CSV table of C-alpha atoms in Angstrom, one decimal:
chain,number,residue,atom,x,y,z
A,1029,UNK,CA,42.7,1.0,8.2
A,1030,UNK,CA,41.7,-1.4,11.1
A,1031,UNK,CA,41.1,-4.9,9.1
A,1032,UNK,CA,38.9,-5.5,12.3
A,1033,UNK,CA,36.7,-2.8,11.5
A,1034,UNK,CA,37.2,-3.5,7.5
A,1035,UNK,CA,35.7,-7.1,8.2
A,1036,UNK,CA,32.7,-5.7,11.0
A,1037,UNK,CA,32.0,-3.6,7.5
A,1038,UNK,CA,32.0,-6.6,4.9
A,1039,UNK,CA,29.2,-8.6,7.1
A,1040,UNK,CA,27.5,-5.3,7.7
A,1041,UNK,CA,27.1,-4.9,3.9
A,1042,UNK,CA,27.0,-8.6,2.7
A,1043,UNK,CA,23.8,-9.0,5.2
A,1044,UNK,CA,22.6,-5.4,4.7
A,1045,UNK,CA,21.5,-5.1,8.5
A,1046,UNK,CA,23.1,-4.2,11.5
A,1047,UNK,CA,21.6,-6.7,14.0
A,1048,UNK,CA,22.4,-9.6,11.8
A,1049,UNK,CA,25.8,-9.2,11.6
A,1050,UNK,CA,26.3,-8.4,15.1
A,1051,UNK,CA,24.5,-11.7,15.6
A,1052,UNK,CA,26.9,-13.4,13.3
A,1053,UNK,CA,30.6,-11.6,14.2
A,1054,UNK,CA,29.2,-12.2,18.3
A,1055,UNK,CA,29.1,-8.5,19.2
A,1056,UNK,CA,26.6,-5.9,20.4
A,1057,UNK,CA,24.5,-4.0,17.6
A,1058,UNK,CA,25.8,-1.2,19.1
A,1059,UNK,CA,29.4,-2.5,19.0
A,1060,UNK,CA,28.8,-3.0,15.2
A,1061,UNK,CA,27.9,0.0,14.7
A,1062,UNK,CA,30.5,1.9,16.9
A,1063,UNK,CA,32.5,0.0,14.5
A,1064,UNK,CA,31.3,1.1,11.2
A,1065,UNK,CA,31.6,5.0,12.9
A,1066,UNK,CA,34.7,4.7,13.4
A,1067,UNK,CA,36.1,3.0,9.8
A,1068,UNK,CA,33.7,6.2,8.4
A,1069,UNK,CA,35.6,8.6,10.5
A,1070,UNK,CA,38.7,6.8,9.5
A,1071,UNK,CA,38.1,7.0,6.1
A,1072,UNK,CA,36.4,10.3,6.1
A,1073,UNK,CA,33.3,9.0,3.8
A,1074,UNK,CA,30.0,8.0,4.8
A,1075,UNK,CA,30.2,3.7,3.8
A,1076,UNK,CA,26.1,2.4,4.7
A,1077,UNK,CA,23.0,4.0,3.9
A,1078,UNK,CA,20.8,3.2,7.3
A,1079,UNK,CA,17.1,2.9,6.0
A,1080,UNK,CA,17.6,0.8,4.0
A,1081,UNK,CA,21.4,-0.9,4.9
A,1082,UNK,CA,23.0,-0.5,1.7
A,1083,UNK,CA,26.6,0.5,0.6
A,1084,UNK,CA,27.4,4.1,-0.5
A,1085,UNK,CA,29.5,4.5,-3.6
A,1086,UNK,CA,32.3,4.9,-1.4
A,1087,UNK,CA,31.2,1.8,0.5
A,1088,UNK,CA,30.8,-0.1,-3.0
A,1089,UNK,CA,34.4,1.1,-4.0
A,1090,UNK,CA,35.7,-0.1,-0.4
A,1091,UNK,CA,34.2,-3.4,-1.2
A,1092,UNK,CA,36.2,-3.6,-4.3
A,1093,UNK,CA,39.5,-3.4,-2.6
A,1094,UNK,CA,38.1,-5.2,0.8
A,1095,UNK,CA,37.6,-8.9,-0.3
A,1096,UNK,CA,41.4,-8.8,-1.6
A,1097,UNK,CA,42.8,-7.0,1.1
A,1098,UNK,CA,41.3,-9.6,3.7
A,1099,UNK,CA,42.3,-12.6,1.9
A,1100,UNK,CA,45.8,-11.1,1.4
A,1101,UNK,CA,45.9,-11.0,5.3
A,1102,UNK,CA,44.5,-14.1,5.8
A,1103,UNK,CA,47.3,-15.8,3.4
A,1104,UNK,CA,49.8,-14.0,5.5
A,1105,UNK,CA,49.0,-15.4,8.4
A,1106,UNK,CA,48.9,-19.1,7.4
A,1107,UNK,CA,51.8,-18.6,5.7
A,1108,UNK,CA,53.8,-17.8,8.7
A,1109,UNK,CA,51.6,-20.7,10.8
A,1110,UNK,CA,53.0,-22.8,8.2
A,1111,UNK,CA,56.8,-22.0,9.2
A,1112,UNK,CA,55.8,-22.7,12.4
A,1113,UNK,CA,54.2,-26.2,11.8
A,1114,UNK,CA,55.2,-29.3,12.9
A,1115,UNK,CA,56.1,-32.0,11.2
A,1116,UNK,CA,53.8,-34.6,9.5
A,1117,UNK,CA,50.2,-34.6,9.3
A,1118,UNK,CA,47.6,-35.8,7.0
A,1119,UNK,CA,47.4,-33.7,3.6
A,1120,UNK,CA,44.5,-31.6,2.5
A,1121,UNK,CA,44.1,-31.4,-1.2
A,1122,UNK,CA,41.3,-28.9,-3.1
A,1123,UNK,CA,40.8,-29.7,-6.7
A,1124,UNK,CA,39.1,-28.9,-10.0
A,1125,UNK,CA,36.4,-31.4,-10.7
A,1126,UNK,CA,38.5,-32.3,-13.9
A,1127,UNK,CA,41.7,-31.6,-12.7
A,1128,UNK,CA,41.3,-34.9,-11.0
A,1129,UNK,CA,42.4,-36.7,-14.1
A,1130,UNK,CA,43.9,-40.8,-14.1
A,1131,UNK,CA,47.0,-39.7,-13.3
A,1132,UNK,CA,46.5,-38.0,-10.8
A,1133,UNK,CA,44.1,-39.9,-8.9
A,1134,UNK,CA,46.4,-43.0,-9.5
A,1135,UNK,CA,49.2,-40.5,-7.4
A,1136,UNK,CA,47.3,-39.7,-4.5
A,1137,UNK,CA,48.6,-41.5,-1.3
A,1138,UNK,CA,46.7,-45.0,0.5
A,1139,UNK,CA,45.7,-43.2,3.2
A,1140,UNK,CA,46.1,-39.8,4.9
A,1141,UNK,CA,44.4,-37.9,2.0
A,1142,UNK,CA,41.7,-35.2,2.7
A,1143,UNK,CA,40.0,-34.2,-1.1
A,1144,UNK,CA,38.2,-31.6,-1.5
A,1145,UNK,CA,36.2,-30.9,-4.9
A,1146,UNK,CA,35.9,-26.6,-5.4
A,1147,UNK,CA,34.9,-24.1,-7.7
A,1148,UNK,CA,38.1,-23.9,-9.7
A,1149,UNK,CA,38.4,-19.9,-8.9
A,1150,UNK,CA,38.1,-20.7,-5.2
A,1151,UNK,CA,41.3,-23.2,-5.0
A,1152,UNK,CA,44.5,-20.5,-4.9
A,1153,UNK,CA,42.7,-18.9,-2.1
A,1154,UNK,CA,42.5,-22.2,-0.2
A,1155,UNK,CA,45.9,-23.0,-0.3
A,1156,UNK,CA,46.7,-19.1,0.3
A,1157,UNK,CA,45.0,-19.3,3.6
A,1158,UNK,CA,45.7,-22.2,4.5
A,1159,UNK,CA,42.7,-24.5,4.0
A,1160,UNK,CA,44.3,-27.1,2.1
A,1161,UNK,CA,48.1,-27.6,1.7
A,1162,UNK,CA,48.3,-27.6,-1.9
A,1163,UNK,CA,45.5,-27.8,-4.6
A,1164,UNK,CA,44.9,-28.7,-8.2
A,1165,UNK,CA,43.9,-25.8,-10.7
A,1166,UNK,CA,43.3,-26.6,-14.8
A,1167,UNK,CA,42.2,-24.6,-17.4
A,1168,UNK,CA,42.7,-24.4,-21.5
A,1169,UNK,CA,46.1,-23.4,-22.6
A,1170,UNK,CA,48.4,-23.6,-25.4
A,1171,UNK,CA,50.6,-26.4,-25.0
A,1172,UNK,CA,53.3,-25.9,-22.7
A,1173,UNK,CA,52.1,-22.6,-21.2
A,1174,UNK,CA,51.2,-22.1,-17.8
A,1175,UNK,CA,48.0,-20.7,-16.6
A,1176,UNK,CA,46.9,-17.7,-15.1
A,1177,UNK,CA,45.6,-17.7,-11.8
A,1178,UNK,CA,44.3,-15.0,-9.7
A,1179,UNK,CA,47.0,-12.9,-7.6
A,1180,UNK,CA,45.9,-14.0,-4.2
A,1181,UNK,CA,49.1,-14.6,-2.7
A,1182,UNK,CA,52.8,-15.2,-3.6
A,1183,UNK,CA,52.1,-18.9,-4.6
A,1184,UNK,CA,54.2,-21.6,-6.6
A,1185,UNK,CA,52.6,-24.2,-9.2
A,1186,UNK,CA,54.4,-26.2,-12.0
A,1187,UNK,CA,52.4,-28.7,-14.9
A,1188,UNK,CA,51.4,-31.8,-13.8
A,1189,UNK,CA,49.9,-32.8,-16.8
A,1190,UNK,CA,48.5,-31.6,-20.3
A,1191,UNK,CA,45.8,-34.0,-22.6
A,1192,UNK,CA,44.1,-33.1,-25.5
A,1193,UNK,CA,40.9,-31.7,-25.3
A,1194,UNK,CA,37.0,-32.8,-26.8
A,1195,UNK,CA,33.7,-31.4,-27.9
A,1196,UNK,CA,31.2,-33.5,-25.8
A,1197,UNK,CA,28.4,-33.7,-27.9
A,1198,UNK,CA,24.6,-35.9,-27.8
A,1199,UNK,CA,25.2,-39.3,-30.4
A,1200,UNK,CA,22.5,-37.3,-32.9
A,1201,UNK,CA,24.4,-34.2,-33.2
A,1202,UNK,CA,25.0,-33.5,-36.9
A,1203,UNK,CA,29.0,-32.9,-35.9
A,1204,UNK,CA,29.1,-36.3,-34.1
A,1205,UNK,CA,30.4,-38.3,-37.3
A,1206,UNK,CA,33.5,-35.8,-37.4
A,1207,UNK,CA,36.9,-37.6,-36.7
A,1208,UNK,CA,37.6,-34.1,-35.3
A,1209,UNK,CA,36.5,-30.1,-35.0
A,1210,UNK,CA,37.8,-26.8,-34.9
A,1211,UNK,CA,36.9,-24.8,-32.7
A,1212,UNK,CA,34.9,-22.1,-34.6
A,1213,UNK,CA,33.3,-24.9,-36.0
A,1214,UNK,CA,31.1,-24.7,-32.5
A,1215,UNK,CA,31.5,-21.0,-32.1
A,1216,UNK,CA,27.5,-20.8,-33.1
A,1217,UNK,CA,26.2,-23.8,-31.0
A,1218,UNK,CA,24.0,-23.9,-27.0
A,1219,UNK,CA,26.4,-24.2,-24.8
A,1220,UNK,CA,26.4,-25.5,-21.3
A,1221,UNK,CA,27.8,-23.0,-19.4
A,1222,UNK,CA,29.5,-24.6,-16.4
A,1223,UNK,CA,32.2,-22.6,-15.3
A,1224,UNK,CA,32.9,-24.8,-12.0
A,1225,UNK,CA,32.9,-28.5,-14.1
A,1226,UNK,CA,33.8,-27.9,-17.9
A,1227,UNK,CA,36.3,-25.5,-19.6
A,1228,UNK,CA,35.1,-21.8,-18.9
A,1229,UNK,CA,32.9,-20.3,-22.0
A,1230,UNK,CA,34.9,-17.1,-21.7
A,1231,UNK,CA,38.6,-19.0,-22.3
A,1232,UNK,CA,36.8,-20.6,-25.4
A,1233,UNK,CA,35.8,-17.2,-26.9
A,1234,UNK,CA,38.4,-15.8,-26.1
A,1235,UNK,CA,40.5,-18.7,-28.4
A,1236,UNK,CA,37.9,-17.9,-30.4
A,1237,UNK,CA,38.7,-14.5,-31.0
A,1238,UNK,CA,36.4,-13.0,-28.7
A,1239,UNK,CA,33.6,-14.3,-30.6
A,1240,UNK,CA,30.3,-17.0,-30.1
A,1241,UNK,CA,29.7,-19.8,-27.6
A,1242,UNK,CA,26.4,-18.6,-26.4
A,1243,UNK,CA,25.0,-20.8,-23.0
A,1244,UNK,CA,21.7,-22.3,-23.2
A,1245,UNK,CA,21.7,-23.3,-19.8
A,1246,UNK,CA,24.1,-23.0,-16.6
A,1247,UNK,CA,25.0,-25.9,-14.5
A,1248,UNK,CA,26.8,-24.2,-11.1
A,1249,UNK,CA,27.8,-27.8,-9.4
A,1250,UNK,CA,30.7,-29.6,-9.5
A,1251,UNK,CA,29.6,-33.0,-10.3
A,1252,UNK,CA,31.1,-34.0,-14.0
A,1253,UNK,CA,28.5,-37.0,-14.5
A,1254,UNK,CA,25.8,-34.1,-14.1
A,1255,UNK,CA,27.3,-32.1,-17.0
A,1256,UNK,CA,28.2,-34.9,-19.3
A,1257,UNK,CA,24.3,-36.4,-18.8
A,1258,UNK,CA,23.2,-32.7,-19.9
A,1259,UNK,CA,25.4,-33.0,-22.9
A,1260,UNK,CA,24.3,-36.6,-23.9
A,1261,UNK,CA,20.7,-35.0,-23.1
A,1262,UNK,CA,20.9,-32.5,-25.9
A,1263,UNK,CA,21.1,-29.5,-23.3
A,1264,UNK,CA,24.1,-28.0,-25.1
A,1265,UNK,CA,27.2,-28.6,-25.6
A,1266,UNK,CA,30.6,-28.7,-23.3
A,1267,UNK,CA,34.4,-28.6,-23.6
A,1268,UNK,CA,36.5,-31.0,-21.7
A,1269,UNK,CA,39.6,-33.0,-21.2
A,1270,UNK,CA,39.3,-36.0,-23.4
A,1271,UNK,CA,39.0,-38.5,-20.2
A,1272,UNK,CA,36.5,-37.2,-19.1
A,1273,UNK,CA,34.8,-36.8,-22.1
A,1274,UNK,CA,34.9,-40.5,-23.4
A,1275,UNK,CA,32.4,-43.0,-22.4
A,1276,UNK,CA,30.1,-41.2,-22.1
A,1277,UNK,CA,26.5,-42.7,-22.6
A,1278,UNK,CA,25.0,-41.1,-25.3
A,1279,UNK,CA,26.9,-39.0,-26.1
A,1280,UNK,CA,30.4,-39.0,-28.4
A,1281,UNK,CA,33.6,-36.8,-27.6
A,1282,UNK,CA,34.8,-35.3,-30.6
A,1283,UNK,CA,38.7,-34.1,-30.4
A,1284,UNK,CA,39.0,-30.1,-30.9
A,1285,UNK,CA,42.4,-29.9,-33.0
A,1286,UNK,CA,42.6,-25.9,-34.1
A,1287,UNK,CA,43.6,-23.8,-32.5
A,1288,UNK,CA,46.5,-26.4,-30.8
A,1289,UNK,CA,44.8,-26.5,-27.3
A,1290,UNK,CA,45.6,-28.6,-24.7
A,1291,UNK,CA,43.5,-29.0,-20.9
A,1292,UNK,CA,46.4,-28.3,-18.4
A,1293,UNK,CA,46.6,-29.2,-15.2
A,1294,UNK,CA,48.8,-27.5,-12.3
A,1295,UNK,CA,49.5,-28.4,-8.6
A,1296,UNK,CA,49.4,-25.3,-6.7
A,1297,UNK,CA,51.3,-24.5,-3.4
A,1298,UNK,CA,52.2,-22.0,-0.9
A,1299,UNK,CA,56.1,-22.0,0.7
A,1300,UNK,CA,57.4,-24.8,0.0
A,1301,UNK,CA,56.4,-28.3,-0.2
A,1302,UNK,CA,57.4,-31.1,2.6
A,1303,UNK,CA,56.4,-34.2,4.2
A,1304,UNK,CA,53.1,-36.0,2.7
A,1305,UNK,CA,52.6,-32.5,0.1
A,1306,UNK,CA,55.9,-33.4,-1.3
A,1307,UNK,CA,55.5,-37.1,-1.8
A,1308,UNK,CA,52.5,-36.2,-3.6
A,1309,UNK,CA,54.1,-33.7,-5.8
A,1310,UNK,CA,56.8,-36.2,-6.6
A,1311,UNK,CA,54.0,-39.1,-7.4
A,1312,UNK,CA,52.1,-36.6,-9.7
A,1313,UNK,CA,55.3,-35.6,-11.8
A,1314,UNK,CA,56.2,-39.0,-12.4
A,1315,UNK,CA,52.9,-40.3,-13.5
């Protein structure tokens, strides 16, 4: 299969016309469509519906297997630009909104420091392909275990960091006055659901059992002051690492002690690390 003709076919179906993704890629409508002939004749299945553009259910299945596929290339080929790289450079780095916790911005080098703040699911593919040099991922985890990420690309992380974690929750809660919660004691609560910014609703359910932790409403930035002020606004409620949690106007972080949980924080990296990425690895692990 042609990735040249597999990509022509992504735009084609992620636009759902013909003449817009020829305007995007550059090319002819006729060339895009010459294109998406010939990965049908490859494949031996019709892919696009043409009044109106839509995906067959071969074409949906392709799509399943084509957004991996490309990035897998795409990691490839930065990772063998990287072998080829010179020497020093400035340093991208693509982060978690709360991954950025005190010790690691207290790390990060004077000058010569590109940060980026992502969606946490999109920072292994930016350091797969090449976009950043190495990122910083987090999630909820038992103490001491690593976390899963997605299998974008033969990658490397180790533990930066670990701190408990706390229910962030508005001063006239009724659970405020609690030294600390379990966490089934919130199972039943609104929940912010802010996948991008606090701890993902489906890791707390599934530490829950697989059960509660209902959203009320979802925040999709990446701005942590914009989720705490929903908390401390009675919006619902929202998981996070304690420094980020405390201080909060309004609102009173509330330790979660069972199940033993921890918010863990990993630096992520393709190859291996040198120059500015390595001093910065080295700064991280010793803070």
């Amino acid at each position: 299969m042609d990735p040249h003709l597999l990509r022509t076919y992504v735009t084609v179906a992620r636009l759902a016309s013909f003449s817009e993704a020829a305007r995007e890629l550059g090319y002819t409508q006729s060339a895009v469509s010459q294109q998406i002939a010939a990965l049908e004749q490859d494949l031996g299945a019709p892919l696009l519906t043409r009044r109106p553009v839509a995906p067959t259910q071969a074409g949906e299945r392709l799509l399943e297997h084509a957004g991996p596929l490309l990035l897998r290339l795409d990691a490839a080929r930065a990772d063998v630009a990287r072998m080829a790289t010179a020497p020093e450079h400035g340093l991208t780095l693509v982060s978690a909104p709360t991954a950025l916790g005190p010790y690691v911005l207290a790390a990060l080098p004077p000058t010569g420091v590109t940060l980026r703040v992502l969606a946490r699911d999109e920072i292994p593919a930016a350091v797969a392909t090449g976009a950043a040099e190495v990122g910083l991922v987090d999630g909820l985890a038992a103490p001491s275990d690593p976390l899963r990420l997605p299998d974008v690309a033969p990658l490397s992380t180790y533990g930066v960091g670990e701190e408990p974690v706390c229910a962030l929750l508005p001063a006239t809660h009724p659970l405020a006055r609690r030294a600390r919660l379990r966490l089934g004691d919130l199972a039943d609560a609104r929940w912010l659901d802010a996948p991008d910014t606090g701890l993902p609703l489906a890791q707390l359910r599934a530490a829950n059992g697989g059960r509660g932790f209902r959203p009320s409403l979802r925040y999709d930035g990446t701005d942590v002051r914009t989720l705490t002020a929903l908390a401390a606004a009675g919006q619902g409620l929202t998981l996070l690492p304690r420094s980020a949690a405390t201080g909060v106007p309004g609102a009173v972080a509330v330790p979660v002690t069972e199940p033993r949980l921890v918010h863990r924080t990993e630096l992520v990296y393709a190859g291996s690390l040198s120059g500015a990425a390595a001093r910065l690895a080295e700064a991280v692990s010793r803070s």
